[in-house]
Amino acid sequence: MTKSVKHFFLILIALVSCFLPTMTVSAEDGSALQRIQDEGVLTIGTSADFPPFEFYAVVDGERRAVGMDIFIAEKIADDLGVELEIQDIGFDSLLPALEARNVDMVIAGMTPTPERRKSVDFSEIYFKTFQNIMVKAEDQDVYSSIESLNGMRIGVQASSLQEQLASQIDNPELMTLTDLNDLLLALKTNRLDAVIMQGPNAEAHAANDEDLHTFVGGFEMDDDDQGSAIAFRKNEDSLVEAVNESLNEIEEQGLIEDYLAQAGEYMAVSEVNEDGEEVEDGFVSSYWEYFWDGTMLTLFISAVSVFIGMILGALLAFKRLSKNTFVRVVATAYVEFVRGTPMMIQVMFIYFASGIFFDLPALAAGIIAVSLNSGAYICEIVRSGLGSVNKGQEEAARSLGMSKKQSMRHIIFPQALKNIWPALGNEFITIIKESSIVSVIGVGELIFQTRVVRSISFQGILPLFVSMLIYFVLTFSLTKLLNYYEGKMSHD
Amino acid sequence: MIKVNHLKKSFGKNEVLSDINEEIQKGEVVVVIGPSGSGKSTFLRCLNMLEKPSDGEIVFEGTSLTGLKEQELNQLRQKMGMVFQQFNLFPHKTALENVTIAPIKVKGVPEWEAQQDGTRILEQVGLADKVDAYPSSLSGGQQQRVAIARALAMNPDVMLFDEPTSALDPEMVGEVLKVMKDLANSGMTMVVVTHEMGFAKEVADRVIFMDGGYVVEQGVPEDIFTHPQHERTQDFLAKVL
Ligand SMILES: Nc1ncnc2c1ncn2[C@@H]1O[C@H](COP(=O)(O)OP(=O)(O)O)[C@@H](O)[C@H]1O
Ligand SMILES: [Mg+2]
């Protein structure tokens, strides 16, 4: 196989897999438990912006996901005799990730609604809960019941139980967002009158924010709707049974109370010093590690993606100049397709589709998706660069006996590269900003860390401001750096 | 050395060359003149197959070029140096690098040897002190001399010149023509498209007058310039002389 054929094979796979029906996933034959024990790892999906169920805290100097659900998962992994791996994903991407086999089960304070039961199986309910209404503290006398909210602006999390419960309010003006923190921010900035939230979560927020007030909503609910359960792919009964055993044990020993208490401790204090005293720090010094990690990962993803994108883009550009019509058409189709679809969908597609076939970590899936995307744009940049080189250059090279390849490599391409240097720099800057999209599959880059900080600091706006500042410093200094090298590079 | 049989070239429906028959001998200096658009450049570019003839045959040193594979063509082009109106120097390379890149990459000459040869050839065209200069810092005349040196570095059997002085400021024409004269005196086979009638009179062994895709008339310079046979030749010469 020649290089070009191999190359196209890869692109073809990417394209053809668009048309693969999800039916290729055969139902598990009951050996799910066996498989996990063979692998020695239980991978859970969660959405760690939901205290006290799951959130981030500093434990022994290290940041990690904690919370009641996480402790339950640890116990389950222990009982199965396997390691626990946690994948932190946006709440409305959790069930797709489960079905795409990116994770083995989902534990995220999830309510087993009849709609969800159509696509996944659930464990027994491990935690009975209630649903609250969150309002601004100053409004607590105005809104004190469901009835008082008729016709008001109500916020709910996307694809949540609360979204369904909102229909028990007359004529609500609904705002549906993925991130609870955004809903709370909307509430505090007067864009909403109330937010429907899970009870313990609402209480956690209200306890940490004097501007907020919460009360039990008194919604009418089925038995099922009043609790949280763990979600599994259909037909993985062996795994569900094993997990139910662990859950029974947790209930018999009353461990839930312990877990909640433990979570409450993590929530109350951001950090404890050696003498066990709470450390009171400013915002930045408390959370700079989150921003630092996010910034580093953002830079890493962007640099790697632009590098791979440059190789891919150059290859594609040459293929688009190929004499072979088939090669040309495939390359063109790839570029047009990628440029004609949103990167967000590309990222989710690569992550979820790859999960069907093999276990691709979210970071790798994110980098691949961003690289494939960037490659298409860089292809067009390279093409314009090649076009900008005077036709006489190739003629001169060929008249000296150089082959097409040699003249491309030694004469045309180096000049093209110099011409497109500013455009490539721009692409890098664009990717730094747009790579934030990989946060939807739980890659811990800057936007993702911002979300984490918002959920643990109970601060809506400040984390946004800090991350905006970081992005600006990154892109601005990069622009300056590129200008400097551009100046140094020109000798004609 | 070069034989041209029934050469035709069309761009789409536009026939630019109609049935050209020529033979160029080893050591001969042939100057091609004619009005703009008459097909002189196209003729020259067909000789080294930068343009693919639509019909007819080019035979170079006994090998028919038409129908050769790309690879074999690359081999033969090494022996036909070409100098362009717009110089076409490689702007990202120094004068010496312009001269050495083809010997190194195409012929596989060791770098030190190519640099030695290149420096000598640049000296020969009077640019010993411009070895490390980038094209952008050279005058037009200097650039064109580097371009001639670049072609010479491949040790060609024939040199093709397409209006080498037309893009130059008048005061720089002389230095380039001098290099070409020296080259002719050293016995190089040359095909030169030019409007420099003085050069043609002095250096050419034969002058070809082209118009409308045909060779209208040819002969030794004295005959063409003093007793042109065809009306079109007379008209053209009346305008340029
Ligand atoms: N690549 C090309 N495509 C189409 N037409 C061309 C091309 N090159 C030259 N021609 C046409 O061929 C004719 C002869 O051009 P050329 O050989 O450059 O003439 P000259 O060098 O004698 O001025 C002109 O009419 C020109 O427009
Ligand atoms: Mg011309």
JSON list of C-alpha atoms in Angstrom, two decimals, chain A residues 75-144:
[
{"chain": "A", "resi": 75, "resn": "LYS", "atom": "CA", "xyz": [-17.58, 0.76, 47.29]},
{"chain": "A", "resi": 76, "resn": "ILE", "atom": "CA", "xyz": [-18.98, -1.00, 44.21]},
{"chain": "A", "resi": 77, "resn": "ALA", "atom": "CA", "xyz": [-15.53, -1.19, 42.60]},
{"chain": "A", "resi": 78, "resn": "ASP", "atom": "CA", "xyz": [-14.18, -2.56, 45.87]},
{"chain": "A", "resi": 79, "resn": "ASP", "atom": "CA", "xyz": [-16.86, -5.24, 46.03]},
{"chain": "A", "resi": 80, "resn": "LEU", "atom": "CA", "xyz": [-16.14, -6.23, 42.41]},
{"chain": "A", "resi": 81, "resn": "GLY", "atom": "CA", "xyz": [-12.44, -6.31, 43.15]},
{"chain": "A", "resi": 82, "resn": "VAL", "atom": "CA", "xyz": [-11.53, -3.83, 40.42]},
{"chain": "A", "resi": 83, "resn": "GLU", "atom": "CA", "xyz": [-10.05, -0.35, 40.06]},
{"chain": "A", "resi": 84, "resn": "LEU", "atom": "CA", "xyz": [-12.38, 2.63, 39.68]},
{"chain": "A", "resi": 85, "resn": "GLU", "atom": "CA", "xyz": [-11.97, 5.03, 36.80]},
{"chain": "A", "resi": 86, "resn": "ILE", "atom": "CA", "xyz": [-14.04, 8.21, 36.69]},
{"chain": "A", "resi": 87, "resn": "GLN", "atom": "CA", "xyz": [-14.96, 10.01, 33.50]},
{"chain": "A", "resi": 88, "resn": "ASP", "atom": "CA", "xyz": [-16.39, 13.45, 34.06]},
{"chain": "A", "resi": 89, "resn": "ILE", "atom": "CA", "xyz": [-18.78, 14.34, 31.23]},
{"chain": "A", "resi": 90, "resn": "GLY", "atom": "CA", "xyz": [-21.54, 16.90, 30.73]},
{"chain": "A", "resi": 91, "resn": "PHE", "atom": "CA", "xyz": [-24.82, 15.64, 32.18]},
{"chain": "A", "resi": 92, "resn": "ASP", "atom": "CA", "xyz": [-26.74, 15.42, 28.91]},
{"chain": "A", "resi": 93, "resn": "SER", "atom": "CA", "xyz": [-23.87, 13.51, 27.26]},
{"chain": "A", "resi": 94, "resn": "LEU", "atom": "CA", "xyz": [-23.81, 10.83, 29.95]},
{"chain": "A", "resi": 95, "resn": "LEU", "atom": "CA", "xyz": [-26.34, 8.40, 28.47]},
{"chain": "A", "resi": 96, "resn": "PRO", "atom": "CA", "xyz": [-24.91, 8.69, 24.93]},
{"chain": "A", "resi": 97, "resn": "ALA", "atom": "CA", "xyz": [-21.48, 7.95, 26.40]},
{"chain": "A", "resi": 98, "resn": "LEU", "atom": "CA", "xyz": [-22.94, 4.91, 28.15]},
{"chain": "A", "resi": 99, "resn": "GLU", "atom": "CA", "xyz": [-24.57, 3.58, 25.01]},
{"chain": "A", "resi": 100, "resn": "ALA", "atom": "CA", "xyz": [-21.44, 4.24, 22.99]},
{"chain": "A", "resi": 101, "resn": "ARG", "atom": "CA", "xyz": [-19.47, 2.14, 25.51]},
{"chain": "A", "resi": 102, "resn": "ASN", "atom": "CA", "xyz": [-17.25, 4.97, 26.63]},
{"chain": "A", "resi": 103, "resn": "VAL", "atom": "CA", "xyz": [-18.26, 4.11, 30.19]},
{"chain": "A", "resi": 104, "resn": "ASP", "atom": "CA", "xyz": [-19.62, 1.00, 31.97]},
{"chain": "A", "resi": 105, "resn": "MET", "atom": "CA", "xyz": [-22.22, 2.75, 34.09]},
{"chain": "A", "resi": 106, "resn": "VAL", "atom": "CA", "xyz": [-23.51, 6.19, 34.93]},
{"chain": "A", "resi": 107, "resn": "ILE", "atom": "CA", "xyz": [-23.87, 7.41, 38.51]},
{"chain": "A", "resi": 108, "resn": "ALA", "atom": "CA", "xyz": [-24.79, 11.06, 38.62]},
{"chain": "A", "resi": 109, "resn": "GLY", "atom": "CA", "xyz": [-27.73, 11.54, 40.93]},
{"chain": "A", "resi": 110, "resn": "MET", "atom": "CA", "xyz": [-29.80, 10.41, 37.98]},
{"chain": "A", "resi": 111, "resn": "THR", "atom": "CA", "xyz": [-33.53, 9.83, 38.31]},
{"chain": "A", "resi": 112, "resn": "PRO", "atom": "CA", "xyz": [-34.80, 6.67, 36.55]},
{"chain": "A", "resi": 113, "resn": "THR", "atom": "CA", "xyz": [-37.60, 8.29, 34.56]},
{"chain": "A", "resi": 114, "resn": "PRO", "atom": "CA", "xyz": [-39.76, 6.16, 32.23]},
{"chain": "A", "resi": 115, "resn": "GLU", "atom": "CA", "xyz": [-38.21, 7.95, 29.22]},
{"chain": "A", "resi": 116, "resn": "ARG", "atom": "CA", "xyz": [-34.72, 6.98, 30.32]},
{"chain": "A", "resi": 117, "resn": "ARG", "atom": "CA", "xyz": [-35.81, 3.41, 31.02]},
{"chain": "A", "resi": 118, "resn": "LYS", "atom": "CA", "xyz": [-36.61, 3.05, 27.33]},
{"chain": "A", "resi": 119, "resn": "SER", "atom": "CA", "xyz": [-32.95, 3.31, 26.42]},
{"chain": "A", "resi": 120, "resn": "VAL", "atom": "CA", "xyz": [-31.06, 2.10, 29.50]},
{"chain": "A", "resi": 121, "resn": "ASP", "atom": "CA", "xyz": [-31.49, -0.16, 32.52]},
{"chain": "A", "resi": 122, "resn": "PHE", "atom": "CA", "xyz": [-31.33, 1.09, 36.10]},
{"chain": "A", "resi": 123, "resn": "SER", "atom": "CA", "xyz": [-30.16, -0.31, 39.41]},
{"chain": "A", "resi": 124, "resn": "GLU", "atom": "CA", "xyz": [-32.41, -0.15, 42.41]},
{"chain": "A", "resi": 125, "resn": "ILE", "atom": "CA", "xyz": [-32.92, 3.31, 43.78]},
{"chain": "A", "resi": 126, "resn": "TYR", "atom": "CA", "xyz": [-30.07, 4.03, 46.18]},
{"chain": "A", "resi": 127, "resn": "PHE", "atom": "CA", "xyz": [-31.18, 7.43, 47.39]},
{"chain": "A", "resi": 128, "resn": "LYS", "atom": "CA", "xyz": [-34.66, 8.81, 47.94]},
{"chain": "A", "resi": 129, "resn": "THR", "atom": "CA", "xyz": [-34.74, 12.46, 47.24]},
{"chain": "A", "resi": 130, "resn": "PHE", "atom": "CA", "xyz": [-37.05, 15.39, 46.83]},
{"chain": "A", "resi": 131, "resn": "GLN", "atom": "CA", "xyz": [-37.21, 18.28, 44.43]},
{"chain": "A", "resi": 132, "resn": "ASN", "atom": "CA", "xyz": [-36.66, 21.86, 45.46]},
{"chain": "A", "resi": 133, "resn": "ILE", "atom": "CA", "xyz": [-37.37, 25.26, 44.07]},
{"chain": "A", "resi": 134, "resn": "MET", "atom": "CA", "xyz": [-34.56, 27.80, 44.25]},
{"chain": "A", "resi": 135, "resn": "VAL", "atom": "CA", "xyz": [-35.34, 31.51, 44.30]},
{"chain": "A", "resi": 136, "resn": "LYS", "atom": "CA", "xyz": [-33.44, 34.65, 45.18]},
{"chain": "A", "resi": 137, "resn": "ALA", "atom": "CA", "xyz": [-33.34, 35.31, 48.91]},
{"chain": "A", "resi": 138, "resn": "GLU", "atom": "CA", "xyz": [-35.07, 38.66, 48.41]},
{"chain": "A", "resi": 139, "resn": "ASP", "atom": "CA", "xyz": [-37.96, 36.88, 46.64]},
{"chain": "A", "resi": 140, "resn": "GLN", "atom": "CA", "xyz": [-38.55, 34.25, 49.30]},
{"chain": "A", "resi": 141, "resn": "ASP", "atom": "CA", "xyz": [-41.85, 35.80, 50.36]},
{"chain": "A", "resi": 142, "resn": "VAL", "atom": "CA", "xyz": [-43.06, 36.32, 46.79]},
{"chain": "A", "resi": 143, "resn": "TYR", "atom": "CA", "xyz": [-42.43, 32.79, 45.57]},
{"chain": "A", "resi": 144, "resn": "SER", "atom": "CA", "xyz": [-43.17, 30.20, 48.18]}
]
